[in-house]
Amino acid sequence: MRKLITGILLFVAMAPAPALVLAQDAVKSVVIPEQVAFSNPDAMDTAIVKECALPQRMHDTLVQALNAAGIEHKSVADAQPKAGANVLQLEIASASSGGNAFTGHHKTVTVTGKLFQNGKQTAKFVATRASGGGFGAGFKGSCAVLGRCTVTLGQDIARWLAAPVDGAKLGDAR
């Protein structure tokens, strides 16, 4: 019996470890788009696209989060893979605006991102955040609540850049 247990333990110790998704090195500097474009604006609520300025808000809140995280950044009009050593391509995949100040806000924003290092895609993520408006929601408009989602998404993305994992699901996308 003792030999059997020893054999099983030896076998388990020698077996190859399962493949793990490992985090890459922290990104210290990154190129980002000047505006985070909608991936398909025709499929989204026209009012969100026209009134809420989400592409600019997402950029601005990401810049704030990168500054807070100590990550250097450069904004460019077209963040192509070879625009720098580390390039983050971003898109607003969806944004929804349910409810209102009287019935309760139900807003969500989803952003997708691809990290390119030296022109090669090394990691990607999907990040979603939802908000009901927080304190004083009854006094906030829909665009303000969607803006709250972009603030948290910017923080999620900055944390992800500290240890990028391919295929990550951030925020409420988990």
XYZ file of C-alpha atoms in Angstrom:
174
model
C 0.000 0.000 0.000
C 2.835 2.366 0.888
C 4.461 1.789 -2.523
C 1.158 2.481 -4.272
C 0.691 5.826 -2.501
C 4.314 6.770 -3.153
C 3.856 5.903 -6.824
C 0.680 7.979 -7.114
C 2.309 10.971 -5.427
C 5.349 10.670 -7.680
C 3.104 10.452 -10.741
C 1.141 13.557 -9.718
C 4.339 15.482 -8.992
C 5.768 14.575 -12.421
C 2.584 15.311 -14.407
C 2.689 18.489 -16.492
C 1.052 21.473 -14.872
C -2.114 22.778 -16.512
C -1.633 25.790 -18.762
C -2.275 28.967 -16.828
C -3.053 32.396 -18.186
C -0.270 34.457 -16.739
C -0.144 38.187 -16.317
C 2.377 40.024 -18.407
C 4.745 42.686 -17.174
C 3.206 45.954 -16.061
C 2.754 48.571 -18.757
C 4.622 51.713 -17.703
C 3.822 53.788 -20.805
C 1.010 53.438 -23.335
C -0.391 55.051 -26.474
C -4.180 55.503 -26.362
C -6.751 56.894 -28.811
C -7.779 60.561 -28.446
C -11.376 59.372 -28.453
C -12.702 55.892 -27.733
C -14.943 55.297 -30.743
C -18.186 53.355 -30.767
C -17.682 49.984 -32.450
C -21.155 50.200 -34.026
C -22.943 53.489 -33.312
C -25.880 52.513 -35.551
C -26.764 49.706 -33.140
C -26.877 52.038 -30.129
C -29.464 54.441 -28.811
C -29.187 57.594 -30.941
C -29.567 59.839 -27.892
C -26.544 58.242 -26.200
C -24.409 58.607 -29.334
C -25.420 62.216 -30.026
C -25.815 63.686 -26.539
C -23.505 61.969 -24.054
C -20.057 62.469 -25.633
C -18.991 59.015 -24.414
C -15.965 58.748 -26.778
C -14.407 61.882 -25.238
C -15.557 61.051 -21.689
C -14.032 57.575 -21.887
C -10.719 59.062 -23.044
C -10.713 61.747 -20.354
C -11.572 59.393 -17.492
C -8.960 56.888 -18.719
C -6.339 59.660 -18.722
C -7.264 60.531 -15.126
C -6.975 56.870 -14.091
C -3.637 56.439 -15.885
C -2.287 59.560 -14.165
C -3.425 58.244 -10.774
C -1.775 54.878 -11.505
C 1.500 56.508 -12.582
C 1.260 55.183 -16.159
C 2.658 57.527 -18.784
C 0.420 57.963 -21.808
C 0.248 59.621 -25.179
C -3.038 60.298 -26.949
C -3.080 59.966 -30.738
C -5.829 60.335 -33.326
C -5.325 56.816 -34.696
C -3.848 54.308 -32.229
C -2.446 51.814 -34.725
C -0.453 48.805 -33.413
C 2.893 50.327 -34.461
C 2.185 53.797 -32.988
C 4.447 53.001 -30.017
C 5.991 50.230 -27.917
C 2.675 49.709 -26.060
C -0.540 50.621 -27.850
C -4.011 50.194 -26.393
C -6.818 50.093 -28.937
C -10.223 50.697 -27.373
C -13.829 50.668 -28.540
C -17.139 51.301 -26.845
C -18.913 48.066 -27.718
C -22.238 49.001 -26.149
C -23.974 51.546 -23.992
C -27.511 51.318 -22.695
C -29.676 53.763 -20.832
C -32.668 52.255 -19.097
C -34.774 53.942 -16.466
C -34.660 57.571 -15.440
C -34.327 59.824 -12.411
C -37.869 59.002 -11.245
C -37.999 55.228 -11.765
C -34.296 54.602 -11.122
C -31.372 54.616 -13.528
C -30.157 51.396 -15.175
C -27.136 52.381 -17.286
C -24.306 50.233 -18.655
C -21.211 50.790 -20.781
C -19.033 48.031 -22.259
C -15.538 48.698 -23.606
C -13.260 46.273 -25.432
C -9.510 46.688 -25.590
C -6.500 45.174 -27.317
C -2.944 45.701 -26.117
C -0.213 45.688 -28.745
C 3.428 45.458 -27.740
C 5.922 46.247 -30.485
C 3.172 45.844 -33.078
C 1.988 42.419 -31.895
C -1.294 41.857 -30.041
C -0.440 40.398 -26.636
C -3.643 40.753 -24.630
C -7.276 41.808 -24.843
C -10.131 42.461 -22.441
C -13.834 43.158 -22.161
C -14.927 45.587 -19.441
C -18.468 46.419 -18.407
C -19.765 48.743 -15.736
C -23.332 49.386 -14.681
C -24.644 52.214 -12.551
C -27.872 53.211 -10.918
C -26.573 56.746 -10.412
C -25.291 56.518 -6.847
C -26.101 59.089 -4.192
C -28.498 61.735 -5.469
C -29.367 59.720 -8.568
C -32.745 61.415 -8.785
C -30.966 64.674 -9.565
C -28.722 63.229 -12.302
C -29.384 62.943 -15.998
C -28.748 59.846 -18.083
C -25.479 61.144 -19.534
C -24.134 61.910 -16.052
C -24.850 58.348 -14.924
C -23.222 56.918 -18.066
C -20.262 59.169 -17.240
C -20.016 57.427 -13.838
C -19.615 54.163 -15.740
C -16.699 55.598 -17.755
C -14.919 56.723 -14.578
C -14.970 53.211 -13.148
C -14.058 51.668 -16.510
C -11.008 53.939 -16.712
C -9.903 52.710 -13.283
C -10.496 49.075 -14.316
C -8.387 49.521 -17.451
C -5.543 51.231 -15.555
C -5.471 48.341 -13.033
C -5.463 45.826 -15.898
C -2.463 47.575 -17.488
C -0.558 46.969 -14.240
C -0.763 43.202 -14.984
C -2.417 42.592 -18.382
C -3.990 39.154 -18.761
C -5.192 38.013 -22.163
C -8.940 37.435 -22.316
C -9.644 39.301 -19.082
C -13.168 40.275 -18.113
C -13.152 43.445 -16.067
C -15.687 45.060 -13.775
C -19.238 43.776 -14.149
C -18.238 41.614 -17.151
C -16.905 38.984 -14.715
